[in-house]
CSV table of C-alpha atoms in Angstrom, one decimal:
chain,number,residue,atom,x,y,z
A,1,UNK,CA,1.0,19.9,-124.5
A,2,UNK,CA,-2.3,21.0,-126.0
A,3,UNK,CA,-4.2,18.3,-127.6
A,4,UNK,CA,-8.0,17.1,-128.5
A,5,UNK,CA,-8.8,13.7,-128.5
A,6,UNK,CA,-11.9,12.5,-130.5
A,7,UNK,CA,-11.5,8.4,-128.9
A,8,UNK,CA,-14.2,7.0,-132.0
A,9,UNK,CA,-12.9,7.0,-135.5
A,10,UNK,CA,-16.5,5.9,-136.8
A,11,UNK,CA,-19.8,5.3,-135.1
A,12,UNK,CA,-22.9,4.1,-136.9
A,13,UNK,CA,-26.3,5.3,-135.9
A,14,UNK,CA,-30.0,4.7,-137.5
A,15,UNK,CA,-31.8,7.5,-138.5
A,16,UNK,CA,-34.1,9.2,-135.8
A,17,UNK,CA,-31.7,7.5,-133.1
A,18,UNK,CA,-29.7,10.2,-130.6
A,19,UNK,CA,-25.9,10.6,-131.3
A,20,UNK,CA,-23.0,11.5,-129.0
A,21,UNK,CA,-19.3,12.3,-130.3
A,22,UNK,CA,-16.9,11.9,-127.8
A,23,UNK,CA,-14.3,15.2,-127.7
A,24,UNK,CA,-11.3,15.6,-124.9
A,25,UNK,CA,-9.0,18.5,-124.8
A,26,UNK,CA,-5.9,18.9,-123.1
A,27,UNK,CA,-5.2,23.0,-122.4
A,28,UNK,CA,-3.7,24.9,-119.3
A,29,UNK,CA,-6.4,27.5,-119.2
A,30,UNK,CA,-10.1,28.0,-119.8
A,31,UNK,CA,-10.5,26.9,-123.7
A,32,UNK,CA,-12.1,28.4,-126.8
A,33,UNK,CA,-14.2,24.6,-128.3
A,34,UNK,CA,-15.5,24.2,-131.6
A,35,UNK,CA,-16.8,21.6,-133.4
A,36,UNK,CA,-16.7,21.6,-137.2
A,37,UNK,CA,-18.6,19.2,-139.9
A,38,UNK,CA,-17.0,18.1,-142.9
A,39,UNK,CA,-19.1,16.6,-146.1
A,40,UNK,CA,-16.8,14.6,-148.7
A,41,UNK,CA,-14.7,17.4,-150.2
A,42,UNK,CA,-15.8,19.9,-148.6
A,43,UNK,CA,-14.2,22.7,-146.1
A,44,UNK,CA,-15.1,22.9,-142.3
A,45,UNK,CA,-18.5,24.3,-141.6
A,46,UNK,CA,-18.9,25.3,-137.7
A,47,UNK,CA,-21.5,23.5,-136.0
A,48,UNK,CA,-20.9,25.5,-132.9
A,49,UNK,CA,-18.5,27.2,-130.3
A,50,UNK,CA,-17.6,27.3,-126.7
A,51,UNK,CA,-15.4,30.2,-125.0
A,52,UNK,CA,-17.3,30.9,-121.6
A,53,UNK,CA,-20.7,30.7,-119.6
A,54,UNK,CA,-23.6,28.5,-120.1
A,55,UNK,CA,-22.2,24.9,-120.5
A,56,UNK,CA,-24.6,23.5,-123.1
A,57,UNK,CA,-24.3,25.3,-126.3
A,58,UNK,CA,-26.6,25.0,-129.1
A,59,UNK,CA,-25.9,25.3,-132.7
A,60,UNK,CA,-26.8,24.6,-136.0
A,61,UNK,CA,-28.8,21.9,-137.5
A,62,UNK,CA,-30.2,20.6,-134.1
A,63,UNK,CA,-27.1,20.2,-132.8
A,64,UNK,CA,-25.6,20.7,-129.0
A,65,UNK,CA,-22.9,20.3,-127.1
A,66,UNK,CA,-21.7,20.4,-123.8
A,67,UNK,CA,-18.5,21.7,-121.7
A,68,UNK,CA,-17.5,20.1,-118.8
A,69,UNK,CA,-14.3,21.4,-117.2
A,70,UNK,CA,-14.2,18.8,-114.8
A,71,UNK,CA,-14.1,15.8,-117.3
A,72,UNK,CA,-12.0,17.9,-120.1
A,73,UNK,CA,-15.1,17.0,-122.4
A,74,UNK,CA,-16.9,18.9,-125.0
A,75,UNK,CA,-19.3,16.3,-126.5
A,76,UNK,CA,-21.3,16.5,-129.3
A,77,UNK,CA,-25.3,15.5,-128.9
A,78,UNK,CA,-28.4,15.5,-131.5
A,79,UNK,CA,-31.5,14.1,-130.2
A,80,UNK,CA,-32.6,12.5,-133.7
A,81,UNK,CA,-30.0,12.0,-136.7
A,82,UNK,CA,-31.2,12.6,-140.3
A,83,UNK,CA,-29.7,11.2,-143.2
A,84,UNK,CA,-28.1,14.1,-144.2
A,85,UNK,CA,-26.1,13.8,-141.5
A,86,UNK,CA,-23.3,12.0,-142.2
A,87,UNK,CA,-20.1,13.5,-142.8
A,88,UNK,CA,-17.3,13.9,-140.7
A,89,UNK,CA,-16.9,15.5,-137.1
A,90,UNK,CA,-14.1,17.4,-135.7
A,91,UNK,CA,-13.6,19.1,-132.2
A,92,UNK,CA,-10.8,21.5,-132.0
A,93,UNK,CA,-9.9,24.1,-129.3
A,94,UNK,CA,-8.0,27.4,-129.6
A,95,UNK,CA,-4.3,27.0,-128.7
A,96,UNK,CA,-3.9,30.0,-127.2
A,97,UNK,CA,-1.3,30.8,-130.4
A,98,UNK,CA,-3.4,32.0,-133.3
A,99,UNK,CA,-4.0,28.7,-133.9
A,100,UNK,CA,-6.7,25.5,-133.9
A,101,UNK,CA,-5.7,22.7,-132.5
A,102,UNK,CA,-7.8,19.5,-134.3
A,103,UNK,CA,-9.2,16.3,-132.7
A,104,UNK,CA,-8.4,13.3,-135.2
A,105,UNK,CA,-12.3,13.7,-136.4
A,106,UNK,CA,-15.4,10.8,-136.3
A,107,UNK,CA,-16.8,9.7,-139.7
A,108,UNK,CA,-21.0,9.3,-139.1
A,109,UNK,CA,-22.4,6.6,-140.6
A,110,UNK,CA,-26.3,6.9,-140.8
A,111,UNK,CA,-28.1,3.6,-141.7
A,112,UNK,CA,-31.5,4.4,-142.9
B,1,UNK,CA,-21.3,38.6,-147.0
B,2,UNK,CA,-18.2,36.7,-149.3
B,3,UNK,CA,-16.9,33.8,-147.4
B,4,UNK,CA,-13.2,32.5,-148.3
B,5,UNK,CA,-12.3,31.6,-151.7
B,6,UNK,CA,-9.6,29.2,-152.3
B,7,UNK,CA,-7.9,28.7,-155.9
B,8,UNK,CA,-7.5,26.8,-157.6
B,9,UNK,CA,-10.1,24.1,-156.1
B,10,UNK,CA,-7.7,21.4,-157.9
B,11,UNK,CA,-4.2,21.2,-158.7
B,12,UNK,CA,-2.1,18.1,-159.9
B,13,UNK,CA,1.5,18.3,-160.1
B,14,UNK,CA,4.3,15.6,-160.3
B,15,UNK,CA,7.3,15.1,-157.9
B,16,UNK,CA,10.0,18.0,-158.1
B,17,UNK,CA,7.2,20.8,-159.1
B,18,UNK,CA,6.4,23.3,-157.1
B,19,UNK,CA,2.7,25.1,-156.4
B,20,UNK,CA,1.0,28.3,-155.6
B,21,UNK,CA,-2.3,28.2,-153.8
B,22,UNK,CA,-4.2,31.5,-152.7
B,23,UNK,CA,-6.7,32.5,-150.2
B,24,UNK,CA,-8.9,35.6,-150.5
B,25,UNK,CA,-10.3,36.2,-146.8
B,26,UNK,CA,-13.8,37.4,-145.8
B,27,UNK,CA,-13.7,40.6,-146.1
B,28,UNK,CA,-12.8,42.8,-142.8
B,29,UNK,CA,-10.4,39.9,-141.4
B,30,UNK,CA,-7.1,40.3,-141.3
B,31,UNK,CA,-5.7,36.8,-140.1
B,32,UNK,CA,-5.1,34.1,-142.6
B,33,UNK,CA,-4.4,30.3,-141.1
B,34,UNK,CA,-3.4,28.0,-143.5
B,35,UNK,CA,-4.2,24.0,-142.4
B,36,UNK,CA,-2.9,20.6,-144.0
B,37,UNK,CA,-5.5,17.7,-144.0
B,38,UNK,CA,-4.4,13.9,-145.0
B,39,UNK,CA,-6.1,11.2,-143.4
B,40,UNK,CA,-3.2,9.8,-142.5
B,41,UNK,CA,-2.1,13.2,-140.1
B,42,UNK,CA,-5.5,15.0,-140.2
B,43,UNK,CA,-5.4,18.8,-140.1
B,44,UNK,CA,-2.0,20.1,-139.2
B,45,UNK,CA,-2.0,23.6,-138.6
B,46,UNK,CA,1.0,25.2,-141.4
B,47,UNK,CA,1.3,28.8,-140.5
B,48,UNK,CA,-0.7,31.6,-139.5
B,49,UNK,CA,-0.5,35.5,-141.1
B,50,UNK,CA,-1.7,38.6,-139.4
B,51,UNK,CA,-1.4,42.0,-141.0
B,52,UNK,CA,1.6,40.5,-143.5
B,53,UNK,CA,3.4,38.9,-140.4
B,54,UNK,CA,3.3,35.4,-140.0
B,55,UNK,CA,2.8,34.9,-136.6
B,56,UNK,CA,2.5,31.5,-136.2
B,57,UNK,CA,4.1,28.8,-138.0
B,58,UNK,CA,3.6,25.0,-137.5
B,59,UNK,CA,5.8,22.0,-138.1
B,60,UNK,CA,6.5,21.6,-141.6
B,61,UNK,CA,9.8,21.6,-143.5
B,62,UNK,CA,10.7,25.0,-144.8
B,63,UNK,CA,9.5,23.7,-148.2
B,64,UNK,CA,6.2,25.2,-147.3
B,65,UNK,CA,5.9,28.7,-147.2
B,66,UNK,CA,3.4,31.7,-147.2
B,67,UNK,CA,2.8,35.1,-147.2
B,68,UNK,CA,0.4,37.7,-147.1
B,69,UNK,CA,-0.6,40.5,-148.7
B,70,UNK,CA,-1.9,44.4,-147.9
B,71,UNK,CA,-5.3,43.2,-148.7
B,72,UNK,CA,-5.2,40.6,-146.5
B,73,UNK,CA,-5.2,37.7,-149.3
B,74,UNK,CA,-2.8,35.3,-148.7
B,75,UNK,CA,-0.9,32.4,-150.7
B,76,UNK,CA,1.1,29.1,-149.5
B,77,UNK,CA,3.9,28.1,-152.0
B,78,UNK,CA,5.0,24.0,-151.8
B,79,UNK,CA,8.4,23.7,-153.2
B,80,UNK,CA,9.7,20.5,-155.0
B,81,UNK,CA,6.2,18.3,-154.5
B,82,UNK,CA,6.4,14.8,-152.7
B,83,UNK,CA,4.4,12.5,-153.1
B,84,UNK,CA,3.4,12.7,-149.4
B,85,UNK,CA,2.1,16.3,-150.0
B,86,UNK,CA,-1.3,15.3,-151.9
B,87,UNK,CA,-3.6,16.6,-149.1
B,88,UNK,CA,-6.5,18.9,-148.7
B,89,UNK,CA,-5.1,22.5,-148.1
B,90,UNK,CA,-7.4,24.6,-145.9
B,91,UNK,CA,-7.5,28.3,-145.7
B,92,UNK,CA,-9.4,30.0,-142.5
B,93,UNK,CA,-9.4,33.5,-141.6
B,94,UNK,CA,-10.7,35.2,-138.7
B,95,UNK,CA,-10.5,39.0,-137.5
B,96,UNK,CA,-7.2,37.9,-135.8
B,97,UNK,CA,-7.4,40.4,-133.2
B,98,UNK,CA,-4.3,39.5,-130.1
B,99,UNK,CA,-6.4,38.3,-127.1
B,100,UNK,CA,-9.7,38.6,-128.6
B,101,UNK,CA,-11.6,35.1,-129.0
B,102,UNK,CA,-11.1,34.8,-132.3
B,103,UNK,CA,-13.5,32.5,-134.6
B,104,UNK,CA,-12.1,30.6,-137.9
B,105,UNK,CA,-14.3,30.5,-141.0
B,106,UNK,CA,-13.1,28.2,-143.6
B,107,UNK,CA,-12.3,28.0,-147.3
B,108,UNK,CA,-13.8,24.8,-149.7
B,109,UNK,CA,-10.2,23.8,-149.5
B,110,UNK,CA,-7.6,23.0,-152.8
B,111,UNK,CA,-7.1,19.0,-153.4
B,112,UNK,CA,-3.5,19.3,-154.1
B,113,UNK,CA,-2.7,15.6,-156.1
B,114,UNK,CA,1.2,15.0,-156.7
B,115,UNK,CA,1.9,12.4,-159.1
């Protein structure tokens, strides 16, 4: 079955430190990755997207992440965290079914 | 251009009612996704529409319904509210084109509160 596994529900970082969130899929074929940011009451703004050739992927707000078919992985990196940061972090991949399949999300904490 | 709008933003109801909450697309997209978020279950995927067609459905009692209109707007009705359905109801729409990679753009969401 199709799945994405985010393994850290919160992770803590100081501001200016470097920041990696942990995302594992599960799918039969080549996936479509995303990941999303969330701020307290707020919808699902997309950081940035996967569906095929150059691994690393760059998106908004400094933010990068790269695909490795070999590991199932899609994490998340920023060199330098801001305070403005913190929110909540999904991963997701396309089902294949008109549909998004969602990783359980990480909350980021940033300690200033 | 627009992105999604979602209303109402807030809703309270108590046990038994039942609730209407609508989703205006961007505007050229024809697929409508409707997602549940709690942070017990996270976001569950409800049901998807396509050209008034839902296409997609996900696994939710049949008290949760939608449906989709020529313009592409689209509306999930809860019937007789439990408490457990206070959640975050997320709208995303996406050109919706079959095989295409399709990318999902997301409403603010309706905080749906059941007393």
């Amino acid at each position: 079955a199709q799945s994405v596994t985010q393994p850290d529900i919160h992770i803590t970082v100081s501001e200016g430190a470097s920041l990696e969130l942990r995302c594992n899929y599960s799918y039969g074929a080549t996936p479509y990755l995303f990941w999303y940011v969330q701020s307290p009451g707020q919808g699902l703004q997309l950081l940035l997207k996967y569906f095929s050739g150059d691994t690393l992927v760059q998106g908004i707000k400094g933010f990068e992440a790269e695909f490795k078919r070999s590991q199932s992985s899609f994490n998340l990196r920023k060199p330098s965290v801001h305070w403005s940061d913190a929110a909540e972090y999904f991963c997701a991949v396309d089902g294949g079914t008109y549909k998004y399949i969602f990783g359980t999300g990480t909350r980021l904490k940033v300690l200033a | 251009k627009a992105g999604v709008t979602q209303t109402p933003r807030y809703l309270i109801k108590t046990r038994g009612q039942q609730v209407t909450l609508s989703c205006s697309p961007i505007s050229g997209h024809r697929s409508v996704s409707w997602y549940q978020q709690t942070p017990g279950q996270g976001l569950q995927f409800l049901f998807e529409y396509f050209s008034e067609t839902q296409r997609n459905k996900g696994n939710f009692p049949g008290r949760f319904s939608g449906r989709q209109f020529s313009n592409s707007r689209s509306e999930m009705n809860v019937s007789t509210l439990e408490l457990g359905d206070s959640a975050l109801y997320l709208c995303a729409s996406s050109l919706g084109s079959r095989g295409d990679y399709n990318e999902q753009f997301f409403g603010p969401g309706t905080r749906l509160t059941v007393l």
